[in-house]
mmCIF file of C-alpha atoms (C1' of nucleotides) in Angstrom:
data_model
loop_
_atom_site.group_PDB
_atom_site.id
_atom_site.type_symbol
_atom_site.label_atom_id
_atom_site.label_comp_id
_atom_site.label_asym_id
_atom_site.label_seq_id
_atom_site.Cartn_x
_atom_site.Cartn_y
_atom_site.Cartn_z
ATOM 1 C CA MET F 22 41.394 131.779 17.773
ATOM 2 C CA THR F 23 40.091 132.636 15.026
ATOM 3 C CA GLU F 24 37.178 130.912 15.356
ATOM 4 C CA ALA F 25 33.436 132.833 13.587
ATOM 5 C CA PRO F 26 32.229 134.498 15.996
ATOM 6 C CA THR F 27 28.922 131.940 15.583
ATOM 7 C CA HIS F 28 25.735 133.888 17.847
ATOM 8 C CA VAL F 29 27.055 136.883 14.591
ATOM 9 C CA ARG F 30 26.692 134.985 12.167
ATOM 10 C CA THR F 31 24.092 135.313 11.047
ATOM 11 C CA ALA F 32 20.535 137.216 12.293
ATOM 12 C CA THR F 33 18.346 133.550 12.240
ATOM 13 C CA SER F 34 20.858 132.181 13.950
ATOM 14 C CA GLU F 35 19.883 133.660 16.150
ATOM 15 C CA ARG F 36 16.395 132.272 15.926
ATOM 16 C CA THR F 37 14.648 130.792 19.144
ATOM 17 C CA GLU F 38 12.219 128.817 17.987
ATOM 18 C CA PRO F 39 12.080 126.037 19.217
ATOM 19 C CA ASP F 40 13.744 122.569 17.569
ATOM 20 C CA ARG F 41 11.583 121.203 15.199
ATOM 21 C CA SER F 42 12.816 117.767 14.665
ATOM 22 C CA LEU F 43 11.765 117.463 18.683
ATOM 23 C CA GLU F 44 7.577 117.973 17.733
ATOM 24 C CA GLU F 45 7.499 117.020 14.786
ATOM 25 C CA PRO F 46 8.421 113.443 12.061
ATOM 26 C CA THR F 47 11.566 114.452 10.311
ATOM 27 C CA ARG F 48 10.371 111.733 7.473
ATOM 28 C CA CYS F 49 7.925 113.568 5.090
ATOM 29 C CA PRO F 50 4.571 110.860 5.027
ATOM 30 C CA GLU F 51 4.834 110.299 1.068
ATOM 31 C CA CYS F 52 8.289 109.970 0.166
ATOM 32 C CA ASP F 53 9.567 109.402 2.961
ATOM 33 C CA GLY F 54 12.131 111.791 2.952
ATOM 34 C CA ARG F 55 13.850 114.504 4.709
ATOM 35 C CA LEU F 56 11.061 117.708 6.564
ATOM 36 C CA VAL F 57 13.250 120.314 6.607
ATOM 37 C CA TYR F 58 12.709 123.922 7.698
ATOM 38 C CA ASP F 59 13.005 127.182 5.498
ATOM 39 C CA PRO F 60 13.576 129.816 6.716
ATOM 40 C CA GLU F 61 13.201 132.117 4.323
ATOM 41 C CA HIS F 62 9.189 131.801 2.697
ATOM 42 C CA GLY F 63 8.281 130.332 7.147
ATOM 43 C CA GLU F 64 7.786 126.176 5.203
ATOM 44 C CA THR F 65 8.729 123.143 6.340
ATOM 45 C CA ALA F 66 9.154 121.643 2.869
ATOM 46 C CA CYS F 67 10.492 117.532 2.153
ATOM 47 C CA GLU F 68 13.769 117.857 0.437
ATOM 48 C CA GLN F 69 12.877 114.883 -2.453
ATOM 49 C CA CYS F 70 9.101 115.598 -3.097
ATOM 50 C CA GLY F 71 8.974 119.137 -1.736
ATOM 51 C CA LEU F 72 5.202 118.785 -0.360
ATOM 52 C CA VAL F 73 4.873 121.567 2.891
ATOM 53 C CA SER F 74 3.680 119.881 5.875
ATOM 54 C CA GLN F 75 2.729 123.580 7.329
ATOM 55 C CA GLU F 76 3.476 126.908 7.120
ATOM 56 C CA ASP F 77 2.875 130.384 7.420
ATOM 57 C CA ALA F 78 5.452 129.541 10.192
ATOM 58 C CA ILE F 79 5.713 133.075 12.341
ATOM 59 C CA ASP F 80 9.591 134.873 12.004
ATOM 60 C CA ARG F 81 10.401 135.350 16.261
ATOM 61 C CA GLY F 82 13.808 137.066 15.337
ATOM 62 C CA PRO F 83 15.218 139.625 13.634
ATOM 63 C CA GLU F 84 14.255 141.495 10.555
ATOM 64 C CA TRP F 85 17.868 142.613 10.336
ATOM 65 C CA ARG F 86 21.132 140.586 9.535
ATOM 66 C CA ALA F 87 23.924 141.291 12.050
ATOM 67 C CA PHE F 88 27.624 141.020 11.571
ATOM 68 C CA ASP F 89 29.450 141.803 14.259
ATOM 69 C CA PRO F 90 28.544 142.835 17.081
ATOM 70 C CA GLY F 91 29.015 146.553 17.588
ATOM 71 C CA GLU F 92 26.557 146.468 14.288
ATOM 72 C CA LYS F 93 24.126 144.145 16.373
ATOM 73 C CA ASP F 94 24.667 146.687 19.176
ATOM 74 C CA ARG F 95 23.400 149.102 17.195
ATOM 75 C CA LYS F 96 20.620 147.386 15.339
ATOM 76 C CA SER F 97 19.174 145.894 18.099
ATOM 77 C CA ARG F 98 15.938 148.278 18.932
ATOM 78 C CA VAL F 99 14.858 147.035 22.812
ATOM 79 C CA GLY F 100 16.915 146.851 25.702
ATOM 80 C CA ALA F 101 17.382 144.807 28.653
ATOM 81 C CA PRO F 102 13.678 142.452 29.713
ATOM 82 C CA THR F 103 10.493 143.522 32.063
ATOM 83 C CA THR F 104 10.178 141.978 34.914
ATOM 84 C CA ARG F 105 7.398 141.647 37.900
ATOM 85 C CA MET F 106 10.069 142.290 40.926
ATOM 86 C CA LEU F 107 9.180 145.965 39.902
ATOM 87 C CA HIS F 108 6.076 147.416 40.718
ATOM 88 C CA ASP F 109 6.078 149.200 36.937
ATOM 89 C CA GLU F 110 8.364 146.518 35.937
ATOM 90 C CA GLY F 111 11.350 147.881 35.468
ATOM 91 C CA LEU F 112 10.082 151.089 32.884
ATOM 92 C CA SER F 113 10.273 154.098 34.134
ATOM 93 C CA THR F 114 12.828 155.612 33.701
ATOM 94 C CA THR F 115 16.194 156.508 37.216
ATOM 95 C CA ILE F 116 18.408 160.343 36.658
ATOM 96 C CA ASP F 117 21.300 159.546 37.962
ATOM 97 C CA TRP F 118 22.521 162.880 40.923
ATOM 98 C CA LYS F 119 25.823 163.708 38.617
ATOM 99 C CA ASN F 120 25.627 166.294 36.346
ATOM 100 C CA LYS F 121 27.340 164.517 34.002
ATOM 101 C CA ASP F 122 26.449 163.727 30.409
ATOM 102 C CA ALA F 123 26.752 160.189 28.788
ATOM 103 C CA TYR F 124 30.568 160.839 27.283
ATOM 104 C CA GLY F 125 31.101 161.627 30.936
ATOM 105 C CA ARG F 126 31.442 165.772 29.642
ATOM 106 C CA SER F 127 30.861 168.337 32.559
ATOM 107 C CA LEU F 128 27.182 169.749 31.849
ATOM 108 C CA SER F 129 26.438 173.008 30.975
ATOM 109 C CA ASP F 130 24.557 175.845 33.613
ATOM 110 C CA ARG F 131 22.429 175.389 31.200
ATOM 111 C CA LYS F 132 22.092 171.863 31.398
ATOM 112 C CA ARG F 133 22.261 171.111 34.923
ATOM 113 C CA ARG F 134 19.614 173.580 36.049
ATOM 114 C CA LYS F 135 17.514 171.559 33.564
ATOM 115 C CA MET F 136 18.734 168.498 34.739
ATOM 116 C CA GLU F 137 17.628 169.734 38.399
ATOM 117 C CA ARG F 138 14.311 170.119 38.248
ATOM 118 C CA LEU F 139 13.997 166.851 36.022
ATOM 119 C CA ARG F 140 15.107 165.146 39.054
ATOM 120 C CA THR F 141 12.946 167.293 40.981
ATOM 121 C CA TRP F 142 9.565 165.458 38.823
ATOM 122 C CA ASP F 143 11.413 162.287 38.965
ATOM 123 C CA GLU F 144 11.623 162.409 42.146
ATOM 124 C CA ARG F 145 8.611 163.479 43.192
ATOM 125 C CA PHE F 146 6.414 160.479 39.658
ATOM 126 C CA ARG F 147 8.214 158.459 42.318
ATOM 127 C CA SER F 148 7.706 158.603 45.231
ATOM 128 C CA LYS F 149 4.458 158.884 45.064
ATOM 129 C CA SER F 150 4.703 155.175 43.243
ATOM 130 C CA ALA F 151 6.142 154.218 46.089
ATOM 131 C CA LYS F 152 3.247 155.401 48.174
ATOM 132 C CA ASP F 153 0.799 153.564 45.814
ATOM 133 C CA ARG F 154 3.056 150.534 46.417
ATOM 134 C CA ASN F 155 2.211 151.008 50.104
ATOM 135 C CA LEU F 156 -0.739 151.519 50.063
ATOM 136 C CA LYS F 157 -2.344 148.873 47.904
ATOM 137 C CA GLN F 158 -0.790 146.673 50.231
ATOM 138 C CA ALA F 159 -2.703 147.954 53.268
ATOM 139 C CA LEU F 160 -5.455 147.939 52.257
ATOM 140 C CA GLY F 161 -4.783 144.192 50.721
ATOM 141 C CA GLU F 162 -3.611 143.971 54.220
ATOM 142 C CA ILE F 163 -6.985 145.677 56.173
ATOM 143 C CA ASP F 164 -9.617 143.177 53.997
ATOM 144 C CA ARG F 165 -8.011 139.548 54.568
ATOM 145 C CA MET F 166 -7.821 141.002 58.193
ATOM 146 C CA ALA F 167 -11.473 142.581 58.203
ATOM 147 C CA SER F 168 -12.565 139.274 56.339
ATOM 148 C CA ALA F 169 -11.376 137.720 59.569
ATOM 149 C CA LEU F 170 -13.214 139.425 61.410
ATOM 150 C CA GLY F 171 -16.333 139.012 59.592
ATOM 151 C CA LEU F 172 -16.483 143.051 59.579
ATOM 152 C CA PRO F 173 -18.693 144.386 57.768
ATOM 153 C CA ASP F 174 -17.594 146.869 54.696
ATOM 154 C CA PRO F 175 -17.750 150.593 56.298
ATOM 155 C CA THR F 176 -15.782 149.350 58.861
ATOM 156 C CA ARG F 177 -13.274 148.674 56.004
ATOM 157 C CA GLU F 178 -13.997 151.654 54.798
ATOM 158 C CA THR F 179 -13.259 154.182 57.619
ATOM 159 C CA ALA F 180 -9.799 151.726 57.638
ATOM 160 C CA SER F 181 -9.274 153.002 54.247
ATOM 161 C CA VAL F 182 -9.433 157.071 55.520
ATOM 162 C CA ILE F 183 -7.859 156.643 58.427
ATOM 163 C CA TYR F 184 -4.457 154.326 56.952
ATOM 164 C CA ARG F 185 -4.366 156.678 53.437
ATOM 165 C CA ARG F 186 -4.484 159.701 56.253
ATOM 166 C CA ALA F 187 -1.269 158.240 58.595
ATOM 167 C CA LEU F 188 0.868 157.980 54.743
ATOM 168 C CA GLU F 189 -0.146 161.373 53.827
ATOM 169 C CA GLU F 190 1.136 162.580 57.619
ATOM 170 C CA ASP F 191 4.594 160.509 57.106
ATOM 171 C CA LEU F 192 3.677 158.800 60.181
ATOM 172 C CA LEU F 193 4.546 155.120 58.335
ATOM 173 C CA PRO F 194 8.173 155.791 58.804
ATOM 174 C CA GLY F 195 9.775 153.028 61.511
ATOM 175 C CA ARG F 196 7.298 151.038 61.765
ATOM 176 C CA SER F 197 5.771 148.475 59.500
ATOM 177 C CA ILE F 198 2.487 148.499 57.124
ATOM 178 C CA GLU F 199 1.120 145.895 58.564
ATOM 179 C CA GLY F 200 1.123 147.248 62.531
ATOM 180 C CA VAL F 201 0.258 150.433 60.725
ATOM 181 C CA ALA F 202 -2.971 148.490 58.719
ATOM 182 C CA THR F 203 -3.997 146.593 61.788
ATOM 183 C CA ALA F 204 -4.310 149.276 63.617
ATOM 184 C CA ALA F 205 -6.290 151.667 61.336
ATOM 185 C CA LEU F 206 -8.457 148.169 61.003
ATOM 186 C CA TYR F 207 -8.651 148.370 64.424
ATOM 187 C CA ALA F 208 -9.906 151.906 65.044
ATOM 188 C CA ALA F 209 -12.870 151.567 62.298
ATOM 189 C CA ALA F 210 -13.580 149.228 63.994
ATOM 190 C CA ARG F 211 -13.742 150.841 67.030
ATOM 191 C CA GLN F 212 -15.558 153.825 65.341
ATOM 192 C CA ALA F 213 -17.761 152.050 63.448
ATOM 193 C CA ASP F 214 -19.358 151.148 66.880
ATOM 194 C CA THR F 215 -18.086 147.070 65.865
ATOM 195 C CA PRO F 216 -15.260 146.814 67.395
ATOM 196 C CA ARG F 217 -12.808 143.923 68.157
ATOM 197 C CA SER F 218 -11.192 142.628 71.064
ATOM 198 C CA LEU F 219 -7.213 143.356 70.718
ATOM 199 C CA ASP F 220 -7.018 139.418 71.307
ATOM 200 C CA GLU F 221 -9.344 138.809 68.487
ATOM 201 C CA ILE F 222 -6.898 141.327 66.408
ATOM 202 C CA SER F 223 -4.135 139.700 67.057
ATOM 203 C CA ALA F 224 -5.038 136.306 66.292
ATOM 204 C CA VAL F 225 -5.602 137.189 62.682
ATOM 205 C CA SER F 226 -3.043 139.859 61.907
ATOM 206 C CA ARG F 227 0.645 139.654 61.704
ATOM 207 C CA VAL F 228 2.292 141.688 63.900
ATOM 208 C CA GLU F 229 1.351 140.706 67.639
ATOM 209 C CA ARG F 230 -0.600 142.333 69.893
ATOM 210 C CA ALA F 231 1.254 144.915 72.382
ATOM 211 C CA GLU F 232 3.717 146.618 69.062
ATOM 212 C CA ILE F 233 -0.551 146.664 67.746
ATOM 213 C CA ALA F 234 -1.879 148.366 70.753
ATOM 214 C CA ARG F 235 1.904 150.848 70.690
ATOM 215 C CA THR F 236 1.146 151.337 67.128
ATOM 216 C CA TYR F 237 -2.338 151.852 67.727
ATOM 217 C CA ARG F 238 -1.891 154.922 70.464
ATOM 218 C CA TYR F 239 0.683 156.040 68.262
ATOM 219 C CA VAL F 240 -1.878 156.530 65.345
ATOM 220 C CA LEU F 241 -4.909 158.286 67.382
ATOM 221 C CA ARG F 242 -2.269 160.692 68.526
ATOM 222 C CA GLU F 243 -0.778 161.987 65.843
ATOM 223 C CA LEU F 244 -4.231 162.465 63.336
ATOM 224 C CA GLY F 245 -5.696 163.509 67.061
ATOM 225 C CA LEU F 246 -8.126 161.729 66.211
ATOM 226 C CA GLU F 247 -11.340 160.621 69.296
ATOM 227 C CA VAL F 248 -12.277 157.340 69.387
ATOM 228 C CA ALA F 249 -14.298 156.931 72.337
ATOM 229 C CA PRO F 250 -13.840 153.452 74.817
ATOM 230 C CA ALA F 251 -16.245 150.809 73.151
ATOM 231 C CA ASP F 252 -19.042 151.192 74.290
ATOM 232 C CA PRO F 253 -20.211 147.454 75.983
ATOM 233 C CA GLY F 254 -23.740 146.773 74.541
ATOM 234 C CA SER F 255 -22.108 146.582 70.603
ATOM 235 C CA TYR F 256 -20.591 143.555 71.983
ATOM 236 C CA LEU F 257 -23.006 141.994 72.887
ATOM 237 C CA PRO F 258 -25.291 141.059 69.677
ATOM 238 C CA ARG F 259 -22.217 138.725 68.815
ATOM 239 C CA PHE F 260 -22.143 137.166 72.388
ATOM 240 C CA THR F 261 -25.612 136.146 72.115
ATOM 241 C CA SER F 262 -25.938 135.232 68.580
ATOM 242 C CA ASP F 263 -22.495 133.722 68.866
ATOM 243 C CA LEU F 264 -23.988 131.326 71.769
ATOM 244 C CA GLU F 265 -27.554 131.284 70.887
ATOM 245 C CA LEU F 266 -29.123 132.530 72.719
ATOM 246 C CA PRO F 267 -32.150 134.849 72.081
ATOM 247 C CA GLU F 268 -32.973 138.155 71.979
ATOM 248 C CA THR F 269 -34.876 138.236 75.575
ATOM 249 C CA VAL F 270 -31.166 137.826 76.790
ATOM 250 C CA GLU F 271 -29.644 140.265 74.854
ATOM 251 C CA ARG F 272 -32.557 143.359 75.859
ATOM 252 C CA ARG F 273 -32.059 142.285 79.739
ATOM 253 C CA ALA F 274 -27.894 142.528 79.089
ATOM 254 C CA ARG F 275 -28.955 146.249 77.491
ATOM 255 C CA GLU F 276 -30.983 146.690 80.679
ATOM 256 C CA LEU F 277 -28.340 145.703 83.156
ATOM 257 C CA LEU F 278 -25.687 147.381 81.384
ATOM 258 C CA GLU F 279 -27.896 151.041 81.171
ATOM 259 C CA ALA F 280 -28.089 150.690 85.053
ATOM 260 C CA ALA F 281 -24.868 149.927 85.896
ATOM 261 C CA LYS F 282 -24.066 152.837 83.044
ATOM 262 C CA ALA F 283 -25.942 155.316 85.390
ATOM 263 C CA GLU F 284 -24.474 154.266 89.219
ATOM 264 C CA GLY F 285 -21.050 154.605 86.881
ATOM 265 C CA THR F 286 -19.639 151.567 88.136
ATOM 266 C CA THR F 287 -18.928 151.090 84.906
ATOM 267 C CA SER F 288 -16.432 153.217 84.424
ATOM 268 C CA GLY F 289 -12.446 152.186 84.004
ATOM 269 C CA LYS F 290 -13.485 148.417 83.364
ATOM 270 C CA SER F 291 -13.184 146.290 80.389
ATOM 271 C CA PRO F 292 -15.928 147.175 78.391
ATOM 272 C CA VAL F 293 -15.940 143.077 76.976
ATOM 273 C CA GLY F 294 -16.170 142.103 80.390
ATOM 274 C CA LEU F 295 -18.494 144.186 81.294
ATOM 275 C CA ALA F 296 -20.405 143.067 78.049
ATOM 276 C CA ALA F 297 -19.974 139.205 79.060
ATOM 277 C CA ALA F 298 -20.785 139.703 83.336
ATOM 278 C CA ALA F 299 -24.264 140.823 81.156
ATOM 279 C CA VAL F 300 -24.370 138.372 78.486
ATOM 280 C CA TYR F 301 -24.188 136.052 81.658
ATOM 281 C CA ALA F 302 -26.238 137.746 84.003
ATOM 282 C CA GLY F 303 -29.065 138.057 81.738
ATOM 283 C CA ALA F 304 -29.209 134.015 81.196
ATOM 284 C CA LEU F 305 -29.496 134.054 84.635
ATOM 285 C CA LEU F 306 -32.504 136.101 84.710
ATOM 286 C CA VAL F 307 -34.589 134.458 81.730
ATOM 287 C CA ASP F 308 -33.111 131.355 83.466
ATOM 288 C CA GLU F 309 -30.922 130.158 80.186
ATOM 289 C CA GLN F 310 -29.082 128.010 81.199
ATOM 290 C CA LEU F 311 -24.993 129.067 80.645
ATOM 291 C CA THR F 312 -22.097 128.892 82.651
ATOM 292 C CA GLN F 313 -19.738 131.113 83.631
ATOM 293 C CA LYS F 314 -17.298 129.385 81.913
ATOM 294 C CA GLU F 315 -18.172 129.479 77.779
ATOM 295 C CA VAL F 316 -19.289 133.822 78.100
ATOM 296 C CA GLY F 317 -15.835 133.592 79.564
ATOM 297 C CA ASP F 318 -14.808 131.689 75.812
ATOM 298 C CA VAL F 319 -17.001 133.380 73.731
ATOM 299 C CA ALA F 320 -15.451 136.926 75.304
ATOM 300 C CA ASN F 321 -12.229 135.983 75.956
ATOM 301 C CA VAL F 322 -12.422 137.267 78.893
ATOM 302 C CA SER F 323 -11.867 134.780 82.555
ATOM 303 C CA GLU F 324 -14.426 133.847 84.995
ATOM 304 C CA VAL F 325 -12.850 134.435 87.509
ATOM 305 C CA THR F 326 -13.284 138.813 85.799
ATOM 306 C CA ILE F 327 -17.457 137.593 85.336
ATOM 307 C CA ARG F 328 -17.977 136.451 88.693
ATOM 308 C CA LYS F 329 -17.303 140.368 90.020
ATOM 309 C CA ARG F 330 -18.237 141.619 87.366
ATOM 310 C CA TYR F 331 -21.866 140.134 87.106
ATOM 311 C CA LYS F 332 -22.236 140.294 90.381
ATOM 312 C CA GLU F 333 -21.991 144.651 90.385
ATOM 313 C CA LEU F 334 -24.150 144.590 87.592
ATOM 314 C CA LEU F 335 -27.005 142.762 89.451
ATOM 315 C CA GLU F 336 -26.728 145.582 91.871
ATOM 316 C CA ALA F 337 -26.991 148.370 90.500
ATOM 317 C CA GLY F 338 -29.641 146.720 87.917
ATOM 318 C CA GLU F 339 -31.670 143.974 90.169
ATOM 319 C CA PRO F 340 -32.835 147.316 92.440
ATOM 320 C CA ALA F 341 -34.460 149.579 90.100
ATOM 321 C CA LEU F 342 -36.675 146.068 88.593
ATOM 322 C "C1'" DA Y 1017 10.114 154.154 86.623
ATOM 323 C "C1'" DT Y 1018 6.400 153.884 89.862
ATOM 324 C "C1'" DG Y 1019 2.097 153.291 92.121
ATOM 325 C "C1'" DG Y 1020 -2.695 152.035 91.830
ATOM 326 C "C1'" DT Y 1021 -5.654 149.086 89.254
ATOM 327 C "C1'" DT Y 1022 -7.329 146.071 87.320
ATOM 328 C "C1'" DT Y 1023 -7.337 141.028 85.008
ATOM 329 C "C1'" DT Y 1024 -5.750 136.764 84.504
ATOM 330 C "C1'" DT Y 1025 -4.046 132.531 87.022
ATOM 331 C "C1'" DA Y 1026 -3.794 129.089 89.924
ATOM 332 C "C1'" DC Y 1027 -6.854 126.439 94.036
ATOM 333 C "C1'" DT Y 1028 -9.072 125.763 97.363
ATOM 334 C "C1'" DG Y 1029 -13.830 124.544 99.225
ATOM 335 C "C1'" DC Y 1030 -19.338 124.273 99.293
ATOM 336 C "C1'" DG Y 1031 -23.298 121.569 96.691
ATOM 337 C "C1'" DT Y 1032 -25.552 119.402 92.883
ATOM 338 C "C1'" DC Y 1033 -26.178 116.312 89.589
ATOM 339 C "C1'" DG C 211 -16.921 112.389 91.039
ATOM 340 C "C1'" DA C 212 -17.352 115.217 87.533
ATOM 341 C "C1'" DC C 213 -19.144 119.897 87.270
ATOM 342 C "C1'" DG C 214 -20.793 124.566 87.803
ATOM 343 C "C1'" DC C 215 -20.232 128.218 91.163
ATOM 344 C "C1'" DG C 216 -18.240 130.984 94.816
ATOM 345 C "C1'" DG C 217 -14.168 133.067 96.909
ATOM 346 C "C1'" DT C 218 -8.738 134.188 97.782
ATOM 347 C "C1'" DA C 219 -4.576 135.935 96.803
ATOM 348 C "C1'" DA C 220 -0.749 136.596 93.759
ATOM 349 C "C1'" DA C 221 0.805 137.445 88.839
ATOM 350 C "C1'" DA C 222 -0.019 139.975 85.092
ATOM 351 C "C1'" DA C 223 -0.851 143.612 81.925
ATOM 352 C "C1'" DC C 224 -2.508 147.974 82.180
ATOM 353 C "C1'" DC C 225 -1.983 153.361 82.461
ATOM 354 C "C1'" DA C 226 -0.929 157.933 83.811
ATOM 355 C "C1'" DT C 227 1.699 160.102 85.938
#
DNA sequence: ATGGTTTTTACTGCGTC
DNA sequence: GACGCGGTAAAAACCAT
């Protein structure tokens, strides 16, 4: 086995230049002689007449030459390739936990203490960037869902604030980023008076309904957030506009809700159902033709619920009018 | 886990277009 | 006959305890 190690024979042999013979005619246009690439001068010239057909090529190879593998290692000034898979493209340092130097020798007391300090900071930077990545992904998710639900910017802001707090309070371990992000958005939507039902939220989230509800409760409790039950009235504009109903319907519906609230008949009932029933009742009162099914569809509430609620609403609201 | 409440599902009869 | 509406019973979902 005396075969020469070809990969270290000369520096020029390591060029990654594409094979020129494939790209260009290898024949000189003048004398039909062979065209040869001269790496020394960065030129492609005719062997016979010397015509230079291409010059100033960039030499991408190393400027040094190595004659054995050891020399190659010593002269090379580049490290591992970078990768997009890692958030820092693999460029950050990592400090080993062992108190040994590169040769495996134990460290002196002084150096060991120094390494401990460095390790602390290394860990701090690393976990900080881990949170950054986490946040980035969560905010992207919040944005996506908010768009799908037609929620305005302020609501998204609120959602991201809630998420940030959850992250700071270390609420994430044990739950999915998406779950918490969804819960944050749900809470934000309600706080900003642009509530979306759990059904609507879960329709655009990758997390299932029950999980969202659970995480939502958890986040609320841990953050000490006070979110009042959604006001049925805040659903009215959306429903009436989805059904292309005149503004008078919305007004009547709101009056009915107010009256019912004053009587206390609304407590314990689902806000969505109340809103849907109010819209239906309101439409009835202003002679708009609207079926229970239509309202039920846009509100995702059963017709039965609408029937029950709207009768109560009329009972509470009609005598007062 | 349990019990009470609300909502949903499914089925029914009635009246109208 | 299809459709909208009203009612009921049983099942499911939800909530506080």
